[in-house]
């Protein structure tokens, strides 16, 4: 029984029934009635294939059409056709279509029951376009079937690329009627690509944004790839160049990936967005460039397999990069993601069909073209949205610039006011000691007692000293702003510095009935190394303000510190008073040049408003920091903190 079943199965290819059709038939998909034989060596002849032993090797197709993917084998397709018209006088022309343009070799053999099959036509895109029997992008053959005639069709196909062989039987008039709809679809695809190319070319010429240039090159390469893979290239552009007809498909799709990657980098600004988003695109560009070179220099079949894998990798990677850019706040990534999603779906469907995992139908054959049209349109919208985003950003920058300019104008007005107040204050402050000097000299010229002359001399000397202090303050501020003051590092005595400050300011405090104290942490070393002169100048500014703005109470200097390491200590000096205090002010305002709380303060307490500015700049010049705390009516506390070295030797006092 088993031998009988095996015998029957072996005879099935021989006993296969013919496909019957009549004059009313318009078209038939021959896949279900087609048998296939795979020839791994590609050496089988028509005599071997059509012999009884060869016929036993044919098997029915498992799908609607032959889809062997990337295979080096040759494939023989066999189908029996019988024309049985109801009206014997009816005449019709019948065409056999193999609807896959990028096939290297397509050989048609025809035979009947009385004669062995012979070669009827030899074509393929490895031959010039003129080798085709009917000049179409698909392979179309005239069968010349008479009424009640049966013919066996043998079709041998082989290719270095994907092997696809969708077979259809057409009545000639039906085929002609069907062509416009197919041409309209292809025309729409090419038209959208051409319109997007021209549209973005004009935008590039207008804005000179290189993202548009890369997008134009991407559309150009991808559009030419579509022309090549659909057979329009060999039909209209390179009919006598079979080498380029095969090479162009791989070269152009690799070029499209190259410029699409560069466009993505420019459009999403991945170099500035994230290194991990930019590196995959750079690798894609390198791989695409290598495949372009391979397509021109070696077997295009290898390059075609590589570029198909690159397409399957490239599209999801670009989509993920777009999603990452969207999550990072790139608004223009929205249309980009939608566009590449459409292309991803179409490209994966088409590539999966080429690999042999999906049937060859109109939708799988043209999936990438349809997806590309949607993608190109959405990417054009993305570019337009990018222009809108740039305009909004420019408007935002202009608005910020306007506000910044208003703020600068306000600051300039305040600065001018402060300078005017400073000039008025300077005039007043200089006039007062100058009057003291001039008045004392005039009184000394009068006939007065010796004791009075000594008093006038002392008054003149004090007034001159005050005036010299004002001049020195202005010169110090000027030199600080000019950057001419540098820090000197030399040993000094901390206790001697505090003694000098106490000797100078204690009489001033006593004159206003204020208490003055100096608290020193005895654990601090006396010998330090730094710029003691500038440190004393800072403390003089703080003590001068403390005594000036304190009516009752006391002024205190508190010195603490802690070891930063074996050779340095962190010195913290607080100057505390019980004076008038001031409202909360930001540091930029409080330490500004010529700033004082108000004009009445200037007139009541005197001063130029440059002491704190000088103090802060001097301490920052030494690497320290000046901070403050104050409340109106509750006094102020200024803290000076500075890292300073321990001296190796005792200072010279």
XYZ file of C-alpha atoms in Angstrom:
653
model
C 0.000 0.000 0.000
C 2.833 2.410 0.885
C 4.558 1.719 -2.437
C 1.308 2.439 -4.256
C 0.870 5.822 -2.541
C 4.458 6.723 -3.285
C 3.922 5.815 -6.945
C 0.773 7.963 -7.131
C 2.568 10.941 -5.549
C 5.367 10.642 -8.068
C 2.835 10.635 -10.923
C 0.961 13.704 -9.658
C 3.206 16.194 -11.495
C 2.716 14.187 -14.722
C -1.043 13.817 -14.277
C -1.585 17.434 -13.219
C -4.617 18.857 -14.961
C -4.441 21.851 -17.259
C -5.815 25.302 -16.488
C -8.946 25.697 -18.593
C -10.190 29.130 -19.654
C -12.435 30.582 -22.345
C -12.928 33.785 -24.321
C -14.641 35.441 -21.323
C -11.595 35.090 -19.104
C -9.832 38.390 -18.428
C -7.020 37.301 -16.118
C -5.938 34.330 -14.036
C -3.397 34.048 -11.234
C -1.516 30.878 -12.156
C 0.184 30.296 -8.801
C -2.246 27.646 -7.483
C -1.895 25.635 -10.730
C 1.859 26.056 -11.068
C 4.446 23.420 -10.256
C 8.046 24.155 -9.389
C 11.343 22.360 -9.584
C 14.465 23.738 -7.873
C 17.747 23.213 -9.678
C 20.519 23.986 -7.117
C 23.299 23.759 -9.713
C 21.473 25.684 -12.406
C 22.742 23.219 -15.044
C 19.507 21.378 -15.858
C 18.361 21.646 -19.507
C 14.834 21.723 -20.877
C 15.284 18.160 -22.139
C 16.144 16.937 -18.644
C 13.389 18.934 -17.001
C 10.643 17.806 -19.449
C 11.700 14.138 -19.403
C 9.600 11.655 -17.376
C 12.264 11.595 -14.655
C 12.429 15.380 -14.624
C 8.640 15.758 -14.408
C 8.625 13.640 -11.272
C 10.732 16.283 -9.530
C 8.137 19.026 -9.906
C 6.068 19.911 -6.830
C 3.017 22.168 -6.457
C 3.667 25.707 -5.246
C 2.895 26.192 -1.572
C 1.786 29.826 -2.010
C 0.195 32.120 -4.544
C 3.522 32.540 -6.357
C 7.111 31.431 -6.244
C 8.962 33.345 -3.547
C 12.361 31.774 -2.894
C 14.039 34.821 -1.372
C 17.785 35.165 -1.906
C 18.682 31.877 -3.560
C 21.465 30.855 -5.927
C 19.344 28.056 -7.384
C 17.564 28.144 -10.730
C 13.829 27.464 -10.586
C 11.671 25.832 -13.251
C 7.973 26.661 -13.260
C 5.515 24.486 -15.190
C 1.855 25.092 -15.943
C -0.495 23.529 -18.542
C -2.882 25.912 -20.267
C -5.947 24.871 -22.337
C -8.017 27.421 -24.245
C -11.638 26.147 -24.484
C -13.774 28.889 -26.031
C -17.585 28.443 -25.976
C -17.673 30.024 -29.416
C -15.219 28.226 -31.728
C -15.035 31.312 -33.916
C -14.039 33.599 -31.020
C -10.470 34.771 -31.222
C -8.325 36.166 -28.427
C -4.688 36.894 -27.756
C -3.284 35.541 -24.516
C -0.348 36.964 -22.584
C 1.766 35.393 -19.866
C 3.086 37.941 -17.328
C 5.889 37.383 -14.848
C 5.388 40.460 -12.598
C 8.800 40.952 -11.006
C 11.126 43.286 -12.977
C 14.465 42.768 -11.133
C 14.993 39.166 -12.311
C 18.355 38.372 -13.907
C 17.316 35.504 -16.210
C 13.850 34.634 -17.522
C 13.662 31.857 -20.170
C 10.332 30.797 -21.661
C 9.818 27.327 -23.171
C 6.588 26.257 -24.855
C 5.495 22.750 -25.759
C 2.377 20.739 -26.496
C 1.365 17.126 -26.239
C 2.878 16.275 -29.614
C 6.243 18.030 -29.363
C 8.892 18.598 -26.782
C 9.108 22.166 -25.417
C 11.477 24.519 -27.151
C 12.896 27.911 -26.222
C 10.376 30.589 -27.140
C 12.076 33.609 -25.581
C 15.192 34.462 -23.611
C 15.270 37.705 -21.555
C 15.962 39.143 -18.086
C 17.523 42.304 -16.729
C 20.988 40.893 -17.363
C 20.156 41.471 -21.050
C 19.302 44.755 -22.779
C 15.699 45.926 -22.652
C 15.352 45.152 -26.343
C 15.529 41.420 -25.490
C 11.945 41.519 -24.152
C 9.222 40.254 -26.439
C 6.734 42.907 -25.311
C 8.322 46.149 -24.196
C 7.020 46.413 -20.631
C 8.742 46.781 -17.281
C 7.341 43.363 -16.292
C 8.126 40.294 -18.408
C 5.197 39.692 -20.800
C 5.052 36.911 -23.440
C 2.619 36.156 -26.271
C 1.351 32.554 -25.974
C -0.358 32.221 -29.432
C -3.003 29.804 -28.169
C -5.600 28.491 -30.621
C -9.045 27.223 -29.760
C -8.998 23.914 -27.825
C -5.208 23.925 -27.865
C -3.190 22.860 -24.811
C 0.276 24.159 -24.205
C 2.726 23.413 -21.439
C 4.645 26.458 -20.288
C 8.081 26.019 -18.769
C 9.632 29.136 -17.265
C 13.194 29.097 -15.978
C 14.100 31.955 -13.579
C 17.376 32.693 -11.793
C 18.818 35.768 -10.095
C 21.611 36.931 -7.828
C 18.975 38.905 -5.976
C 15.636 37.828 -4.592
C 13.861 35.175 -6.682
C 10.196 36.087 -7.184
C 7.969 34.761 -9.953
C 4.296 35.798 -9.728
C 2.652 34.368 -12.893
C -0.549 35.721 -14.412
C -2.478 34.885 -17.556
C -4.053 37.866 -19.303
C -6.345 38.431 -22.211
C -4.500 41.058 -24.232
C -7.364 43.557 -24.134
C -7.734 43.116 -20.356
C -3.989 43.650 -19.878
C -4.120 46.887 -21.881
C -7.139 48.070 -19.902
C -5.399 47.280 -16.614
C -2.203 49.194 -17.371
C -3.516 52.753 -16.774
C -4.484 52.020 -13.135
C -1.036 50.569 -12.443
C 0.635 53.487 -14.190
C -1.517 55.941 -12.232
C -0.366 54.415 -8.947
C 3.289 54.521 -9.977
C 2.758 58.030 -11.361
C 1.333 59.167 -8.046
C 4.302 57.670 -6.209
C 6.858 59.271 -8.515
C 4.852 62.495 -8.616
C 4.798 62.873 -4.848
C 8.545 62.213 -4.707
C 9.188 64.736 -7.492
C 6.957 67.393 -5.908
C 8.614 66.925 -2.506
C 12.025 67.131 -4.142
C 11.263 70.382 -5.962
C 9.428 71.843 -2.963
C 12.304 71.180 -0.578
C 14.830 72.329 -3.184
C 13.188 75.754 -3.267
C 13.138 75.854 0.536
C 16.827 74.947 0.647
C 17.673 77.685 -1.849
C 15.709 80.084 0.342
C 16.930 79.194 3.851
C 20.262 77.457 3.042
C 19.687 74.861 5.754
C 21.850 71.788 5.056
C 19.148 69.530 6.535
C 17.074 70.282 3.429
C 20.018 69.496 1.148
C 20.487 66.073 2.724
C 16.742 65.472 2.533
C 16.771 66.380 -1.181
C 19.613 63.934 -1.807
C 17.730 61.272 0.153
C 14.589 61.789 -1.963
C 16.673 61.727 -5.151
C 18.411 58.456 -4.330
C 15.271 56.825 -2.993
C 13.203 57.969 -5.972
C 15.770 56.587 -8.417
C 15.795 53.361 -6.415
C 12.021 53.111 -6.892
C 12.469 53.739 -10.615
C 15.099 51.007 -10.777
C 13.279 48.341 -8.783
C 9.983 48.905 -10.656
C 11.660 48.347 -14.015
C 11.111 51.908 -15.247
C 14.850 52.563 -15.102
C 15.848 49.902 -17.615
C 12.805 50.770 -19.718
C 13.432 54.519 -20.015
C 16.822 55.540 -18.609
C 19.395 52.761 -19.137
C 17.847 50.222 -21.581
C 21.230 49.172 -22.989
C 23.150 48.951 -19.716
C 22.232 45.686 -17.933
C 25.165 46.017 -15.519
C 23.882 49.310 -14.157
C 20.290 48.034 -14.198
C 21.328 45.458 -11.585
C 23.932 47.501 -9.726
C 21.789 50.626 -9.427
C 19.254 48.998 -7.117
C 21.836 48.281 -4.435
C 23.843 51.456 -5.009
C 20.818 53.754 -4.847
C 19.191 52.260 -1.754
C 22.561 52.407 0.068
C 22.889 56.054 -0.990
C 19.376 56.727 0.288
C 20.338 55.270 3.692
C 23.530 57.334 3.723
C 21.752 60.644 3.173
C 18.759 59.678 5.328
C 21.178 59.097 8.222
C 22.859 62.456 7.670
C 19.473 64.143 7.347
C 18.406 62.588 10.656
C 21.573 63.861 12.345
C 20.998 67.408 11.093
C 17.243 67.400 11.570
C 17.214 66.040 15.135
C 20.610 67.624 15.979
C 21.824 64.362 17.487
C 25.489 65.515 17.814
C 24.381 68.069 20.428
C 21.477 65.989 21.757
C 23.321 62.816 22.766
C 26.465 60.985 21.709
C 24.662 57.645 22.044
C 22.039 58.787 19.547
C 24.581 60.128 17.077
C 27.008 57.177 16.986
C 24.495 54.645 15.494
C 23.736 57.068 12.669
C 27.435 57.525 11.946
C 27.852 53.735 11.834
C 24.899 53.496 9.436
C 26.548 56.064 7.174
C 29.819 54.137 7.166
C 28.046 50.852 6.370
C 26.028 52.493 3.581
C 29.174 53.991 2.022
C 30.922 50.596 2.144
C 27.938 48.883 0.480
C 27.889 51.534 -2.253
C 31.525 50.742 -2.968
C 30.869 46.979 -2.903
C 27.939 47.347 -5.311
C 30.249 48.951 -7.876
C 33.176 46.581 -7.461
C 31.834 43.070 -6.814
C 28.878 40.758 -7.299
C 25.807 42.877 -6.734
C 23.988 39.928 -5.141
C 26.228 40.053 -2.059
C 25.809 43.817 -1.771
C 22.047 43.428 -2.230
C 21.830 40.997 0.671
C 23.895 43.363 2.829
C 21.795 46.398 1.988
C 18.558 44.488 2.669
C 19.841 43.664 6.144
C 20.914 47.287 6.603
C 17.411 48.482 5.660
C 15.865 46.101 8.204
C 18.255 47.476 10.847
C 18.233 51.126 9.811
C 14.513 51.823 9.898
C 13.780 50.701 13.496
C 17.005 52.321 14.737
C 16.027 55.667 13.202
C 12.540 55.300 14.667
C 13.970 54.661 18.148
C 16.297 57.665 17.789
C 13.301 59.801 16.841
C 11.403 58.575 19.927
C 14.407 59.348 22.134
C 14.649 62.846 20.616
C 10.932 63.375 21.255
C 11.336 62.348 24.889
C 14.246 64.786 25.173
C 12.021 67.657 24.099
C 12.556 67.873 20.319
C 9.095 68.919 19.150
C 9.957 68.415 15.477
C 10.471 64.699 16.141
C 6.693 64.102 16.073
C 6.211 64.129 12.283
C 9.601 62.476 11.930
C 8.412 59.500 13.998
C 5.119 59.169 12.137
C 6.898 59.365 8.779
C 9.490 56.741 9.617
C 6.800 54.515 11.141
C 5.039 54.423 7.771
C 8.321 53.711 6.002
C 9.222 51.097 8.605
C 6.018 49.181 8.035
C 6.309 49.379 4.248
C 10.020 48.585 4.205
C 9.716 45.615 6.557
C 6.803 44.210 4.556
C 8.699 44.551 1.276
C 11.996 43.225 2.676
C 10.206 40.294 4.315
C 8.605 39.499 0.967
C 12.007 39.663 -0.734
C 13.394 37.272 1.877
C 10.633 34.819 0.988
C 8.558 34.992 4.150
C 5.546 36.809 2.633
C 3.738 36.179 -0.661
C 4.393 38.413 -3.647
C 1.241 40.502 -4.068
C 0.576 44.040 -5.216
C 0.629 45.322 -1.630
C 3.794 43.488 -0.587
C 5.526 44.384 -3.862
C 4.721 48.095 -3.566
C 4.618 48.340 0.262
C 7.902 50.241 0.503
C 6.851 52.670 -2.263
C 3.533 53.398 -0.575
C 5.218 53.748 2.813
C 7.893 55.977 1.307
C 5.304 58.348 -0.165
C 3.658 58.724 3.246
C 7.061 59.096 4.873
C 8.282 61.728 2.417
C 5.092 63.754 2.848
C 5.287 63.589 6.644
C 8.999 64.436 6.671
C 8.217 67.488 4.549
C 5.653 68.452 7.177
C 8.337 67.836 9.799
C 10.686 70.197 7.978
C 7.912 72.785 7.771
C 7.239 72.316 11.483
C 10.958 72.762 12.052
C 10.798 76.129 10.297
C 7.844 77.099 12.486
C 9.727 75.957 15.579
C 12.753 77.994 14.486
C 10.547 81.037 13.975
C 8.967 80.576 17.383
C 12.407 80.170 18.915
C 13.633 83.303 17.145
C 10.550 85.174 18.341
C 11.200 83.917 21.863
C 14.848 84.964 21.619
C 13.817 88.393 20.329
C 11.341 88.731 23.192
C 14.004 87.715 25.692
C 16.435 90.108 24.037
C 13.870 92.880 24.299
C 13.339 92.172 27.987
C 17.100 91.904 28.454
C 17.578 95.213 26.677
C 14.943 96.816 28.880
C 16.690 95.423 31.948
C 20.037 96.698 30.694
C 18.522 100.104 30.053
C 17.112 100.122 33.571
C 20.470 99.051 34.969
C 22.169 101.726 32.886
C 19.741 104.323 34.228
C 20.408 103.140 37.790
C 24.144 103.152 37.103
C 23.967 106.674 35.725
C 21.935 107.773 38.738
C 24.423 106.137 41.099
C 27.308 107.806 39.299
C 25.566 111.178 39.519
C 24.967 110.604 43.224
C 28.585 109.490 43.566
C 29.864 112.669 41.945
C 27.651 114.768 44.223
C 28.790 112.745 47.252
C 32.433 112.939 46.196
C 32.172 116.706 45.883
C 30.642 116.916 49.352
C 33.114 114.492 50.911
C 36.132 116.264 49.420
C 34.799 119.724 50.248
C 34.412 118.931 53.968
C 38.080 117.976 54.702
C 39.287 120.630 52.265
C 37.343 123.262 54.231
C 38.923 121.862 57.372
C 42.412 122.240 55.911
C 41.789 125.745 54.502
C 39.995 126.943 57.658
C 42.737 125.678 59.942
C 45.447 127.334 57.840
C 43.584 130.648 57.883
C 43.135 130.514 61.666
C 46.811 129.684 62.129
C 47.726 132.941 60.359
C 45.832 134.968 62.953
C 47.411 136.148 66.180
C 46.398 133.287 68.453
C 47.910 131.385 71.325
C 50.419 128.601 70.741
C 47.991 126.003 72.130
C 45.334 127.009 69.608
C 47.853 126.834 66.737
C 48.643 123.232 67.691
C 44.905 122.411 67.653
C 44.463 123.970 64.204
C 47.515 122.082 62.894
C 46.072 118.789 64.127
C 42.706 119.590 62.563
C 44.365 120.348 59.219
C 46.364 117.107 59.384
C 43.221 115.034 60.192
C 41.283 116.687 57.359
C 44.121 116.020 54.893
C 44.290 112.408 56.074
C 40.536 111.970 55.507
C 40.830 113.469 52.060
C 43.757 111.159 51.252
C 41.652 108.182 52.381
C 38.909 109.153 49.934
C 41.414 109.503 47.096
C 43.062 106.168 47.968
C 39.656 104.435 47.922
C 38.864 105.771 44.458
C 42.299 104.776 43.169
C 41.945 101.265 44.652
C 38.554 100.764 42.975
C 39.915 102.014 39.654
C 42.902 99.665 39.821
C 40.660 96.719 40.727
C 38.444 97.353 37.715
C 41.512 97.695 35.486
C 42.945 94.416 36.842
C 46.195 96.025 37.942
C 46.075 94.846 41.536
C 47.721 91.500 42.254
C 47.994 89.387 45.389
C 51.315 89.263 47.225
C 52.142 86.240 49.344
C 54.357 86.972 52.353
C 54.388 86.124 56.081
C 52.391 88.357 58.431
C 51.278 88.322 62.053
C 47.559 87.863 62.614
C 47.686 89.369 66.136
C 49.684 92.382 64.997
C 47.148 92.981 62.202
C 44.310 92.939 64.745
C 46.291 95.231 67.035
C 46.678 97.769 64.221
C 42.943 97.664 63.499
C 42.093 98.139 67.178
C 44.552 101.007 67.552
C 43.025 102.833 64.595
C 39.300 102.277 65.153
C 39.008 102.157 68.954
C 39.382 105.955 69.315
C 36.697 106.459 66.641
C 34.359 104.094 68.479
C 35.094 105.755 71.814
C 34.349 109.143 70.269
C 30.811 107.909 69.470
C 30.454 106.247 72.894
C 30.538 102.803 71.289
C 32.152 99.727 72.692
C 34.705 97.858 70.569
C 36.069 94.388 71.195
C 38.235 91.886 69.384
C 37.716 88.164 70.061
C 40.477 85.860 68.856
C 40.552 82.095 69.011
C 43.797 81.455 70.882
C 44.246 78.143 69.067
C 44.871 79.983 65.819
C 48.514 80.324 64.752
C 49.918 83.829 64.700
C 52.244 83.402 61.721
C 50.326 83.200 58.442
C 51.353 83.552 54.839
C 49.280 85.679 52.458
C 48.529 89.270 51.547
C 48.132 90.827 54.989
C 47.901 94.358 53.573
C 44.833 93.599 51.478
C 43.255 91.571 54.283
C 43.668 94.566 56.618
C 42.246 96.866 53.935
C 39.134 94.663 53.711
C 38.657 94.702 57.475
C 39.207 98.473 57.565
C 36.324 98.922 55.098
C 34.036 96.709 57.213
C 34.997 98.390 60.520
C 34.657 101.861 59.040
C 31.085 101.036 57.908
C 30.265 99.348 61.226
C 31.271 102.387 63.294
C 29.776 104.843 60.796
C 26.303 103.231 60.808
C 26.151 102.437 64.546
C 24.735 105.091 66.895
C 24.548 103.081 70.102
C 25.856 99.728 71.263
C 29.113 98.148 70.203
C 31.216 96.868 67.354
C 32.798 93.440 67.618
C 35.498 91.653 65.587
C 35.410 87.863 66.034
C 38.191 85.716 64.568
C 37.847 81.925 64.331
C 39.331 79.228 62.192
C 39.868 75.556 61.641
C 42.572 73.483 60.043
C 41.866 72.647 56.399
C 44.996 70.453 56.219
C 48.503 70.355 57.646
C 49.570 73.502 55.798
C 46.362 75.564 55.581
C 43.659 76.917 57.861
C 40.182 78.209 57.133
C 40.124 81.747 58.585
C 36.672 83.174 59.435
C 36.409 86.826 60.560
C 33.045 88.332 61.577
C 32.487 92.091 61.915
C 29.322 92.586 63.979
C 27.599 95.850 64.841
C 24.382 97.016 66.498
C 23.738 99.709 63.925
C 20.814 100.656 61.717
C 20.993 97.514 59.562
C 19.340 97.362 56.168
C 16.583 95.546 54.300
C 17.251 92.303 52.449
C 19.293 93.110 49.360
C 20.728 90.726 46.786
C 24.490 90.536 46.658
C 24.664 92.069 43.187
C 22.960 95.220 44.465
C 24.624 95.490 47.871
C 28.155 95.098 46.549
C 27.646 97.265 43.456
C 29.954 100.212 42.891
C 28.647 103.529 44.269
C 25.587 101.861 45.860
C 24.116 103.268 49.073
C 20.746 102.652 50.617
C 19.458 106.129 49.766
C 20.512 109.708 49.394
C 19.672 110.620 53.009
C 22.100 107.999 54.246
C 24.803 109.610 52.207
C 24.137 112.987 53.663
C 23.757 111.786 57.273
C 26.540 109.251 57.476
C 28.890 110.237 54.685
C 30.918 107.915 52.515
C 31.170 107.246 48.769
C 29.408 103.864 48.580
C 32.518 102.026 47.343
C 33.775 100.389 50.549
C 31.868 97.102 50.243
C 32.607 96.869 46.521
C 36.335 97.266 47.233
C 36.184 94.839 50.146
C 34.461 92.118 48.156
C 36.751 92.409 45.134
C 39.859 92.355 47.336
C 38.784 89.271 49.261
C 37.733 87.416 46.089
C 41.093 88.324 44.590
C 42.644 86.344 47.481
C 40.311 83.382 46.903
C 37.980 84.204 49.801
C 34.307 85.062 50.136
C 32.325 87.895 51.725
C 28.775 87.298 52.995
C 26.323 89.229 55.166
C 23.258 89.066 57.432
C 21.227 92.108 58.458
C 17.812 93.332 59.546
C 16.632 96.963 59.795
C 17.236 98.263 63.327
C 19.021 95.079 64.498
C 22.499 95.640 63.159
C 24.576 93.773 60.623
C 27.079 90.960 60.479
C 29.617 90.659 57.676
C 31.603 87.441 57.413
C 34.939 87.176 55.666
C 36.132 83.590 55.026
C 39.511 82.780 53.523
C 41.804 79.759 53.109
C 45.301 80.822 54.108
C 48.685 79.118 54.551
C 50.601 78.682 57.770
C 53.918 80.535 57.652
C 57.120 78.518 57.888
C 58.938 81.357 59.651
C 57.966 84.160 61.986
C 56.802 87.313 60.197
C 58.698 90.568 60.329
C 56.525 93.165 62.131
